[in-house]
């Protein structure tokens, strides 16, 4: 069966520090991969999605970037974090027909 | 831009009653809809989906209704239980690469 792993679960980082969140998927090949952000008590905002290695689509302009160095690995990065980058970050995968499956999320607090 | 929205941000129901969570969508090209359940601090979990060629689909204790005429989606939960307390999101898809989420509705179940 397919599984998705996302880490770390929680992260506290100072303003101006770099960020790297990693997400990996097992049990499937060539998945679509997604990064979402969720502010407290709010909905999910699509940040990036990828349909293949090295293919990244950005949905909103921001201080973040994404990379897909391997088929089942998706990385969310920042060179310098802002206070406004705080939130709950969720990685998800789909088989391309719509239904997405989520990881457990990373709670990022920028201080 | 086009978005998926919800009528009620919070819904309180008594244990044993039926719950109805509503969602309005604005993109007439959307052809696939999903309901997710998100418990506190966790990633969203898939509940049920429906394609635009259907107007009703049933699962275990849940039913999704789709009214394309008024662009409305609803999730009905029968015999609501305390474990159903969570935030529920509807999501729409009109491009196989992206899944767009609504704001969410918090369901509170009281004894």
Coordinates of N, CA and C in Angstrom, one line a residue:
Chain A
X1 N 0.8 -1.2 0.0 CA 0.0 0.0 0.0 C 0.9 1.2 0.0
X2 N 0.3 2.3 -0.4 CA 1.0 3.6 -0.5 C 1.1 4.3 0.9
X3 N 2.2 4.9 1.2 CA 2.4 5.7 2.4 C 3.1 6.9 2.0
X4 N 2.8 7.9 2.8 CA 3.5 9.2 2.7 C 4.1 9.6 4.0
X5 N 5.4 10.1 3.9 CA 6.1 10.4 5.1 C 6.5 11.9 5.0
X6 N 6.3 12.6 6.1 CA 6.6 14.0 6.1 C 7.3 14.3 7.4
X7 N 8.4 15.1 7.4 CA 9.1 15.4 8.6 C 9.8 16.7 8.5
X8 N 10.1 17.4 9.6 CA 9.7 17.0 11.0 C 8.2 17.3 11.2
X9 N 7.7 16.8 12.4 CA 6.4 17.1 12.7 C 6.2 18.5 13.2
X10 N 7.2 19.0 14.0 CA 7.1 20.4 14.4 C 8.5 21.0 14.3
X11 N 8.5 22.3 14.1 CA 9.8 23.0 13.8 C 9.6 24.5 14.3
X12 N 10.6 24.9 15.0 CA 10.7 26.3 15.4 C 11.9 26.9 14.9
X13 N 11.8 27.9 14.1 CA 13.0 28.5 13.4 C 13.0 30.0 13.6
X14 N 14.2 30.6 13.7 CA 14.2 32.1 13.8 C 14.0 32.7 12.5
X15 N 13.6 33.9 12.5 CA 13.4 34.7 11.3 C 14.8 34.8 10.6
X16 N 14.8 34.7 9.3 CA 16.0 34.8 8.5 C 16.8 33.5 8.3
X17 N 16.3 32.4 9.0 CA 17.0 31.1 8.9 C 16.5 30.4 7.7
X18 N 17.2 29.4 7.2 CA 16.7 28.6 6.1 C 15.8 27.5 6.5
X19 N 15.1 27.0 5.5 CA 14.1 25.9 5.8 C 14.2 24.8 4.8
X20 N 14.0 23.6 5.3 CA 14.0 22.4 4.4 C 13.0 21.4 5.0
X21 N 11.9 21.2 4.3 CA 10.9 20.2 4.8 C 10.9 19.1 3.7
X22 N 10.9 17.9 4.2 CA 11.0 16.8 3.2 C 9.8 15.9 3.2
X23 N 9.4 15.4 2.1 CA 8.2 14.5 2.0 C 8.6 13.4 1.0
X24 N 8.3 12.2 1.4 CA 8.6 11.0 0.5 C 7.3 10.1 0.5
X25 N 7.2 9.5 -0.6 CA 6.0 8.6 -0.9 C 6.6 7.2 -1.2
X26 N 5.9 6.2 -0.6 CA 6.3 4.8 -0.9 C 5.1 4.1 -1.5
X27 N 5.4 3.1 -2.3 CA 4.4 2.2 -2.8 C 3.7 2.7 -4.1
X28 N 4.2 3.7 -4.7 CA 3.7 4.2 -6.0 C 4.8 4.8 -6.8
X29 N 4.6 4.9 -8.1 CA 5.6 5.5 -8.9 C 4.9 6.7 -9.7
X30 N 5.8 7.7 -10.0 CA 5.3 8.8 -10.8 C 4.1 9.5 -10.2
X31 N 4.0 9.7 -8.9 CA 2.9 10.4 -8.3 C 2.9 11.9 -8.6
X32 N 1.7 12.5 -8.6 CA 1.7 14.0 -8.5 C 1.9 14.3 -7.0
X33 N 2.7 15.3 -6.8 CA 3.1 15.7 -5.4 C 2.7 17.2 -5.2
X34 N 2.3 17.5 -4.0 CA 1.8 18.8 -3.6 C 2.3 19.2 -2.3
X35 N 2.5 20.6 -2.2 CA 2.7 21.2 -0.9 C 1.5 22.2 -0.7
X36 N 0.9 22.1 0.5 CA -0.1 23.0 0.9 C 0.3 23.7 2.2
X37 N -0.2 24.9 2.4 CA 0.0 25.5 3.7 C -1.4 25.8 4.3
X38 N -1.5 25.7 5.6 CA -2.7 25.9 6.3 C -2.5 26.9 7.5
X39 N -3.0 28.1 7.4 CA -2.9 29.0 8.6 C -3.9 28.5 9.6
X40 N -3.7 28.9 10.9 CA -4.5 28.4 12.0 C -6.0 28.7 11.7
X41 N -6.8 27.7 11.8 CA -8.2 27.8 11.7 C -8.7 28.2 10.3
X42 N -7.8 27.9 9.3 CA -8.2 28.3 7.9 C -8.1 27.1 7.0
X43 N -8.4 27.3 5.7 CA -8.3 26.3 4.7 C -6.9 26.0 4.2
X44 N -6.9 25.1 3.2 CA -5.6 24.7 2.7 C -5.3 25.5 1.4
X45 N -4.1 26.1 1.4 CA -3.7 26.9 0.2 C -2.6 26.1 -0.5
X46 N -2.9 25.9 -1.8 CA -1.9 25.1 -2.6 C -0.7 26.0 -2.9
X47 N 0.5 25.5 -2.6 CA 1.7 26.3 -2.8 C 2.4 25.8 -4.1
X48 N 2.7 24.5 -4.2 CA 3.4 24.0 -5.3 C 2.8 22.6 -5.6
X49 N 2.9 22.2 -6.9 CA 2.7 20.9 -7.3 C 3.6 20.4 -8.4
X50 N 3.8 19.1 -8.4 CA 4.8 18.6 -9.4 C 4.2 17.3 -10.0
X51 N 4.3 17.2 -11.3 CA 3.8 16.1 -12.0 C 5.0 15.1 -12.4
X52 N 6.2 15.5 -12.1 CA 7.4 14.7 -12.4 C 8.7 15.3 -11.9
X53 N 9.7 14.5 -12.0 CA 11.0 14.9 -11.5 C 11.4 16.2 -12.2
X54 N 11.8 17.2 -11.3 CA 12.3 18.5 -11.8 C 11.2 19.4 -12.4
X55 N 9.9 19.0 -12.3 CA 8.8 19.8 -12.8 C 8.0 20.3 -11.6
X56 N 8.1 21.6 -11.4 CA 7.5 22.3 -10.3 C 6.6 23.4 -10.8
X57 N 5.4 23.5 -10.4 CA 4.5 24.6 -10.7 C 4.2 25.3 -9.4
X58 N 4.3 26.6 -9.4 CA 4.1 27.5 -8.2 C 2.8 28.1 -8.4
X59 N 2.0 28.1 -7.3 CA 0.6 28.6 -7.4 C 0.5 30.0 -6.8
X60 N 1.4 30.4 -5.9 CA 1.3 31.7 -5.3 C 2.8 32.3 -5.2
X61 N 3.0 33.6 -5.4 CA 4.3 34.1 -5.2 C 4.6 34.2 -3.7
X62 N 5.8 33.8 -3.3 CA 6.1 33.7 -1.9 C 7.6 33.6 -1.7
X63 N 7.9 33.4 -0.4 CA 9.3 33.3 0.0 C 9.7 31.8 0.0
X64 N 9.0 30.9 -0.6 CA 9.3 29.5 -0.6 C 9.6 29.0 -2.0
X65 N 10.3 27.9 -2.0 CA 10.5 27.2 -3.3 C 10.4 25.7 -3.0
X66 N 10.2 24.9 -4.1 CA 10.0 23.5 -4.0 C 10.9 22.8 -5.0
X67 N 11.3 21.6 -4.7 CA 12.1 20.8 -5.6 C 11.7 19.4 -5.6
X68 N 12.0 18.7 -6.7 CA 11.7 17.2 -6.7 C 12.9 16.6 -7.3
X69 N 13.8 16.2 -6.5 CA 15.1 15.6 -7.0 C 14.9 14.1 -7.4
X70 N 13.9 13.5 -6.8 CA 13.7 12.1 -7.1 C 12.2 11.9 -7.3
X71 N 11.8 10.8 -7.9 CA 10.4 10.6 -8.3 C 9.4 10.7 -7.1
X72 N 9.9 10.2 -6.0 CA 9.0 10.2 -4.8 C 9.4 11.0 -3.7
X73 N 10.2 12.1 -4.0 CA 10.7 13.0 -3.0 C 10.3 14.4 -3.4
X74 N 9.8 15.1 -2.4 CA 9.4 16.5 -2.7 C 9.9 17.4 -1.5
X75 N 10.6 18.4 -1.8 CA 11.2 19.2 -0.8 C 10.7 20.7 -0.8
X76 N 10.4 21.2 0.3 CA 9.9 22.6 0.4 C 11.1 23.4 1.1
X77 N 11.5 24.5 0.5 CA 12.6 25.2 1.0 C 12.4 26.7 1.1
X78 N 13.2 27.3 1.9 CA 13.3 28.8 2.0 C 14.7 29.2 2.3
X79 N 15.2 30.2 1.7 CA 16.6 30.7 2.1 C 16.5 31.5 3.4
X80 N 15.5 32.3 3.5 CA 15.3 33.2 4.7 C 13.9 33.2 5.1
X81 N 13.6 32.6 6.2 CA 12.2 32.6 6.7 C 11.7 33.9 7.2
X82 N 10.4 34.2 7.0 CA 9.7 35.4 7.5 C 8.7 34.9 8.5
X83 N 8.3 35.8 9.4 CA 7.3 35.5 10.4 C 6.0 35.0 9.7
X84 N 5.7 35.5 8.6 CA 4.5 35.1 7.9 C 4.5 33.7 7.3
X85 N 5.7 33.1 7.3 CA 5.8 31.7 6.8 C 5.3 30.7 7.9
X86 N 5.0 31.1 9.1 CA 4.5 30.2 10.1 C 3.2 29.6 9.6
X87 N 3.0 28.3 9.9 CA 1.8 27.7 9.5 C 2.0 26.2 9.6
X88 N 0.9 25.5 9.1 CA 0.9 24.0 9.1 C 1.1 23.6 7.6
X89 N 2.2 22.9 7.3 CA 2.6 22.6 6.0 C 2.2 21.1 5.7
X90 N 1.5 20.9 4.6 CA 1.1 19.5 4.3 C 1.5 19.1 3.0
X91 N 2.1 17.9 2.9 CA 2.5 17.3 1.7 C 1.4 16.3 1.3
X92 N 1.2 16.2 0.0 CA 0.1 15.2 -0.5 C 0.6 14.6 -1.8
X93 N 0.0 13.4 -2.1 CA 0.3 12.8 -3.4 C -1.0 12.4 -4.0
X94 N -1.0 12.3 -5.3 CA -2.2 11.7 -6.0 C -1.7 10.9 -7.2
X95 N -2.6 10.1 -7.7 CA -2.2 9.3 -8.9 C -2.6 10.0 -10.2
X96 N -3.0 11.2 -10.1 CA -3.3 12.0 -11.2 C -4.8 12.1 -11.6
X97 N -5.6 11.3 -10.9 CA -7.1 11.4 -11.3 C -7.9 12.2 -10.3
X98 N -7.2 12.9 -9.4 CA -7.9 13.8 -8.5 C -7.7 13.6 -7.0
X99 N -8.0 12.4 -6.5 CA -7.9 12.1 -5.1 C -6.5 12.3 -4.6
X100 N -6.4 13.1 -3.5 CA -5.0 13.3 -2.9 C -5.0 12.7 -1.5
X101 N -3.8 12.2 -1.2 CA -3.6 11.6 0.2 C -2.5 12.4 0.9
X102 N -2.8 12.8 2.1 CA -2.0 13.7 2.8 C -1.0 13.1 3.9
X103 N 0.1 13.7 4.1 CA 0.9 13.4 5.2 C 0.4 14.0 6.5
X104 N 1.1 13.8 7.6 CA 0.6 14.3 8.9 C 0.9 15.7 9.1
X105 N 1.7 16.3 8.3 CA 1.9 17.8 8.4 C 3.1 18.2 9.2
X106 N 3.6 19.4 9.0 CA 4.7 20.0 9.8 C 4.2 21.3 10.3
X107 N 4.2 21.4 11.6 CA 3.9 22.7 12.2 C 5.1 23.6 12.3
X108 N 5.2 24.6 11.5 CA 6.3 25.5 11.5 C 6.0 26.8 12.2
X109 N 6.8 27.2 13.2 CA 6.7 28.4 13.9 C 8.0 29.2 13.7
X110 N 7.8 30.4 13.1 CA 8.9 31.3 12.9 C 8.9 32.3 14.0
X111 N 10.0 32.4 14.7 CA 10.1 33.4 15.8 C 11.1 34.5 15.7
Chain B
X1 N -10.3 35.0 -8.0 CA -10.3 33.8 -8.9 C -11.4 32.8 -8.4
X2 N -11.5 31.7 -9.2 CA -12.5 30.7 -8.8 C -12.2 30.1 -7.5
X3 N -13.1 29.7 -6.7 CA -12.8 29.1 -5.4 C -13.9 28.3 -5.0
X4 N -13.6 27.4 -4.0 CA -14.7 26.6 -3.3 C -14.9 27.2 -2.0
X5 N -16.2 27.5 -1.6 CA -16.5 28.1 -0.4 C -17.5 27.3 0.4
X6 N -17.7 27.6 1.7 CA -18.6 26.9 2.6 C -19.5 27.9 3.2
X7 N -20.8 27.5 3.4 CA -21.8 28.4 3.9 C -21.6 28.6 5.4
X8 N -21.3 27.5 6.2 CA -21.2 27.6 7.6 C -19.8 27.3 8.2
X9 N -19.2 28.2 8.9 CA -17.9 27.9 9.4 C -18.0 26.9 10.6
X10 N -19.0 26.9 11.4 CA -19.1 26.0 12.5 C -20.5 25.4 12.6
X11 N -20.6 24.1 12.8 CA -21.9 23.4 12.9 C -21.8 22.6 14.2
X12 N -22.8 22.8 15.0 CA -22.9 22.1 16.3 C -24.2 21.2 16.2
X13 N -24.0 19.9 16.5 CA -25.0 18.9 16.4 C -25.0 18.0 17.6
X14 N -26.1 17.5 18.0 CA -26.2 16.6 19.1 C -25.9 15.2 18.6
X15 N -25.2 14.4 19.5 CA -24.8 13.1 19.2 C -26.1 12.3 18.8
X16 N -26.0 11.5 17.7 CA -27.1 10.8 17.2 C -27.9 11.4 16.1
X17 N -27.8 12.8 16.0 CA -28.5 13.5 15.0 C -27.7 13.3 13.7
X18 N -28.4 13.7 12.6 CA -27.7 13.8 11.3 C -27.1 15.1 11.1
X19 N -26.0 15.2 10.4 CA -25.3 16.4 10.1 C -25.3 16.7 8.6
X20 N -25.4 17.9 8.3 CA -25.3 18.3 6.9 C -24.3 19.4 6.8
X21 N -23.3 19.2 6.0 CA -22.3 20.2 5.8 C -22.3 20.6 4.3
X22 N -22.4 21.9 4.1 CA -22.6 22.5 2.7 C -21.4 23.1 2.2
X23 N -21.3 23.1 0.8 CA -20.2 23.7 0.1 C -20.7 24.3 -1.2
X24 N -20.3 25.5 -1.5 CA -20.6 26.1 -2.8 C -19.3 26.2 -3.6
X25 N -19.5 25.9 -4.9 CA -18.3 26.0 -5.8 C -18.7 26.9 -6.9
X26 N -17.7 27.5 -7.5 CA -18.0 28.5 -8.5 C -17.5 28.2 -9.9
X27 N -16.6 27.1 -10.0 CA -16.0 26.8 -11.3 C -16.9 25.8 -11.9
X28 N -17.6 26.2 -13.0 CA -18.5 25.3 -13.7 C -17.8 24.2 -14.4
X29 N -16.5 24.3 -14.6 CA -15.7 23.3 -15.2 C -15.3 22.2 -14.3
X30 N -15.5 22.3 -13.0 CA -15.1 21.3 -12.0 C -15.9 20.0 -12.3
X31 N -15.1 18.9 -12.3 CA -15.8 17.6 -12.6 C -15.5 16.6 -11.6
X32 N -14.9 16.9 -10.5 CA -14.6 15.9 -9.5 C -14.5 16.7 -8.1
X33 N -15.2 16.1 -7.1 CA -15.3 16.7 -5.8 C -15.0 15.7 -4.7
X34 N -14.3 16.2 -3.7 CA -13.9 15.3 -2.6 C -14.3 16.0 -1.3
X35 N -14.7 15.2 -0.3 CA -14.8 15.6 1.1 C -13.7 15.0 1.9
X36 N -13.0 15.9 2.7 CA -12.0 15.5 3.6 C -12.4 15.8 5.0
X37 N -11.8 15.0 6.0 CA -12.0 15.3 7.4 C -10.6 15.5 8.0
X38 N -10.5 16.6 8.7 CA -9.2 16.9 9.4 C -9.4 17.0 10.9
X39 N -8.8 16.2 11.6 CA -8.7 16.3 13.0 C -7.6 17.2 13.5
X40 N -7.7 17.7 14.7 CA -6.7 18.7 15.1 C -5.3 18.2 15.0
X41 N -4.4 19.0 14.4 CA -3.0 18.6 14.3 C -2.6 17.5 13.3
X42 N -3.6 17.1 12.5 CA -3.4 16.0 11.6 C -3.6 16.4 10.2
X43 N -3.2 15.6 9.2 CA -3.5 15.9 7.8 C -4.9 15.5 7.5
X44 N -5.5 16.1 6.4 CA -6.8 15.7 6.0 C -6.9 14.3 5.6
X45 N -8.1 13.7 5.9 CA -8.3 12.3 5.5 C -9.5 12.2 4.5
X46 N -9.3 11.5 3.5 CA -10.3 11.3 2.5 C -11.6 10.6 3.1
X47 N -12.7 11.2 2.8 CA -14.0 10.6 3.2 C -14.7 10.0 2.1
X48 N -15.0 10.8 1.1 CA -15.8 10.3 0.0 C -15.7 11.3 -1.2
X49 N -15.8 10.8 -2.4 CA -15.7 11.6 -3.6 C -16.9 11.4 -4.5
X50 N -17.0 12.3 -5.5 CA -18.1 12.2 -6.4 C -17.7 12.9 -7.7
X51 N -18.1 12.3 -8.8 CA -17.8 12.9 -10.1 C -19.0 13.6 -10.6
X52 N -18.8 14.5 -11.6 CA -19.9 15.4 -12.0 C -21.0 14.7 -12.8
X53 N -20.8 13.4 -13.2 CA -21.8 12.7 -13.9 C -22.7 12.0 -12.9
X54 N -22.5 12.2 -11.6 CA -23.4 11.7 -10.6 C -24.0 12.8 -9.8
X55 N -25.1 12.5 -9.1 CA -25.7 13.5 -8.2 C -25.7 13.0 -6.7
X56 N -25.4 11.8 -6.5 CA -25.4 11.3 -5.2 C -24.5 10.1 -5.1
X57 N -23.8 10.0 -3.9 CA -23.0 8.8 -3.7 C -23.0 8.5 -2.2
X58 N -23.1 7.3 -1.9 CA -23.2 6.9 -0.4 C -22.0 6.1 0.0
X59 N -21.6 6.4 1.2 CA -20.5 5.5 1.9 C -21.1 5.0 3.2
X60 N -20.2 4.7 4.1 CA -20.6 4.2 5.4 C -20.9 5.4 6.2
X61 N -22.2 5.6 6.5 CA -22.8 6.7 7.3 C -22.7 8.0 6.6
X62 N -22.0 8.1 5.5 CA -21.9 9.4 4.8 C -22.5 9.3 3.4
X63 N -23.1 10.5 3.0 CA -23.6 10.6 1.7 C -23.2 12.0 1.1
X64 N -22.8 12.0 -0.1 CA -22.4 13.3 -0.8 C -23.5 13.5 -1.8
X65 N -24.0 14.7 -1.9 CA -24.9 15.2 -2.9 C -24.3 16.3 -3.7
X66 N -24.6 16.2 -5.0 CA -24.0 17.2 -5.9 C -25.2 17.8 -6.7
X67 N -25.3 19.1 -6.7 CA -26.3 19.8 -7.5 C -25.6 20.7 -8.4
X68 N -25.4 20.3 -9.6 CA -24.6 21.1 -10.6 C -25.3 22.3 -11.0
X69 N -26.7 22.3 -11.0 CA -27.4 23.5 -11.4 C -27.1 24.7 -10.6
X70 N -27.0 24.5 -9.3 CA -26.7 25.6 -8.4 C -25.3 25.5 -7.8
X71 N -24.5 24.6 -8.4 CA -23.1 24.5 -8.0 C -23.0 24.3 -6.5
X72 N -23.6 23.3 -6.0 CA -23.7 23.1 -4.5 C -23.3 21.6 -4.2
X73 N -22.6 21.4 -3.2 CA -22.1 20.1 -2.7 C -22.5 20.0 -1.2
X74 N -22.9 18.8 -0.8 CA -23.2 18.7 0.6 C -22.7 17.3 1.1
X75 N -22.3 17.3 2.4 CA -21.9 16.0 3.0 C -22.9 15.7 4.1
X76 N -23.6 14.6 4.1 CA -24.5 14.2 5.1 C -23.9 13.1 5.9
X77 N -23.9 13.3 7.3 CA -23.3 12.3 8.2 C -24.5 11.8 9.0
X78 N -24.8 10.5 8.9 CA -25.9 9.9 9.7 C -25.4 9.5 11.1
X79 N -26.3 9.7 12.0 CA -26.1 9.3 13.4 C -24.7 9.8 13.9
X80 N -24.6 11.1 13.9 CA -23.3 11.7 14.2 C -22.8 11.3 15.6
X81 N -21.5 11.0 15.6 CA -20.8 10.5 16.8 C -19.7 11.5 17.2
X82 N -19.3 11.4 18.5 CA -18.3 12.3 19.0 C -17.0 12.2 18.1
X83 N -16.7 11.1 17.6 CA -15.5 10.9 16.8 C -15.6 11.6 15.4
X84 N -16.8 12.1 15.1 CA -17.0 12.9 13.9 C -16.6 14.3 14.0
X85 N -16.3 14.7 15.3 CA -15.9 16.1 15.5 C -14.6 16.4 14.8
X86 N -14.6 17.4 13.9 CA -13.4 17.7 13.1 C -13.7 18.8 12.2
X87 N -12.8 19.2 11.4 CA -13.0 20.2 10.4 C -13.2 19.5 9.1
X88 N -14.2 19.8 8.3 CA -14.5 19.1 7.1 C -14.3 20.1 5.9
X89 N -13.6 19.6 4.9 CA -13.3 20.4 3.7 C -13.9 19.8 2.5
X90 N -14.4 20.6 1.6 CA -14.7 20.1 0.3 C -13.6 20.6 -0.6
X91 N -13.4 19.9 -1.7 CA -12.3 20.2 -2.6 C -12.8 19.9 -4.0
X92 N -12.4 20.7 -5.0 CA -12.8 20.5 -6.3 C -11.6 20.4 -7.2
X93 N -11.8 19.7 -8.3 CA -10.8 19.5 -9.3 C -11.3 19.7 -10.7
X94 N -10.7 20.5 -11.5 CA -11.0 20.6 -12.9 C -9.8 20.5 -13.8
X95 N -8.7 20.2 -13.1 CA -7.5 19.9 -13.8 C -6.8 18.8 -13.1
X96 N -6.5 17.7 -13.7 CA -6.1 16.5 -13.0 C -4.8 16.8 -12.1
X97 N -4.2 17.9 -12.4 CA -2.9 18.2 -11.6 C -3.2 19.0 -10.3
X98 N -4.4 19.5 -10.1 CA -4.6 20.4 -8.9 C -5.9 20.1 -8.2
X99 N -5.9 20.2 -6.9 CA -7.0 20.0 -6.1 C -7.2 21.3 -5.2
X100 N -8.3 22.0 -5.4 CA -8.5 23.3 -4.7 C -9.4 23.1 -3.6
X101 N -9.1 23.6 -2.4 CA -9.9 23.4 -1.2 C -10.7 24.6 -0.8
X102 N -11.8 24.3 -0.2 CA -12.6 25.4 0.5 C -12.0 25.8 1.8
X103 N -12.8 26.7 2.5 CA -12.3 27.2 3.8 C -12.4 26.2 4.9
X104 N -13.5 25.4 4.9 CA -13.7 24.3 5.9 C -14.8 24.7 6.8
X105 N -15.4 23.7 7.4 CA -16.5 23.8 8.4 C -16.1 22.9 9.6
X106 N -16.2 23.6 10.8 CA -15.9 22.8 12.0 C -17.2 22.2 12.5
X107 N -17.2 20.9 12.7 CA -18.3 20.1 13.2 C -18.1 19.8 14.7
X108 N -19.0 20.3 15.5 CA -18.9 20.0 16.9 C -20.0 19.1 17.3
X109 N -19.7 18.0 18.0 CA -20.8 17.1 18.4 C -20.8 17.1 19.9
X110 N -22.0 17.4 20.4 CA -22.2 17.4 21.9 C -23.2 16.4 22.3
X111 N -23.0 15.9 23.6 CA -23.8 14.8 24.1 C -25.3 15.1 24.3

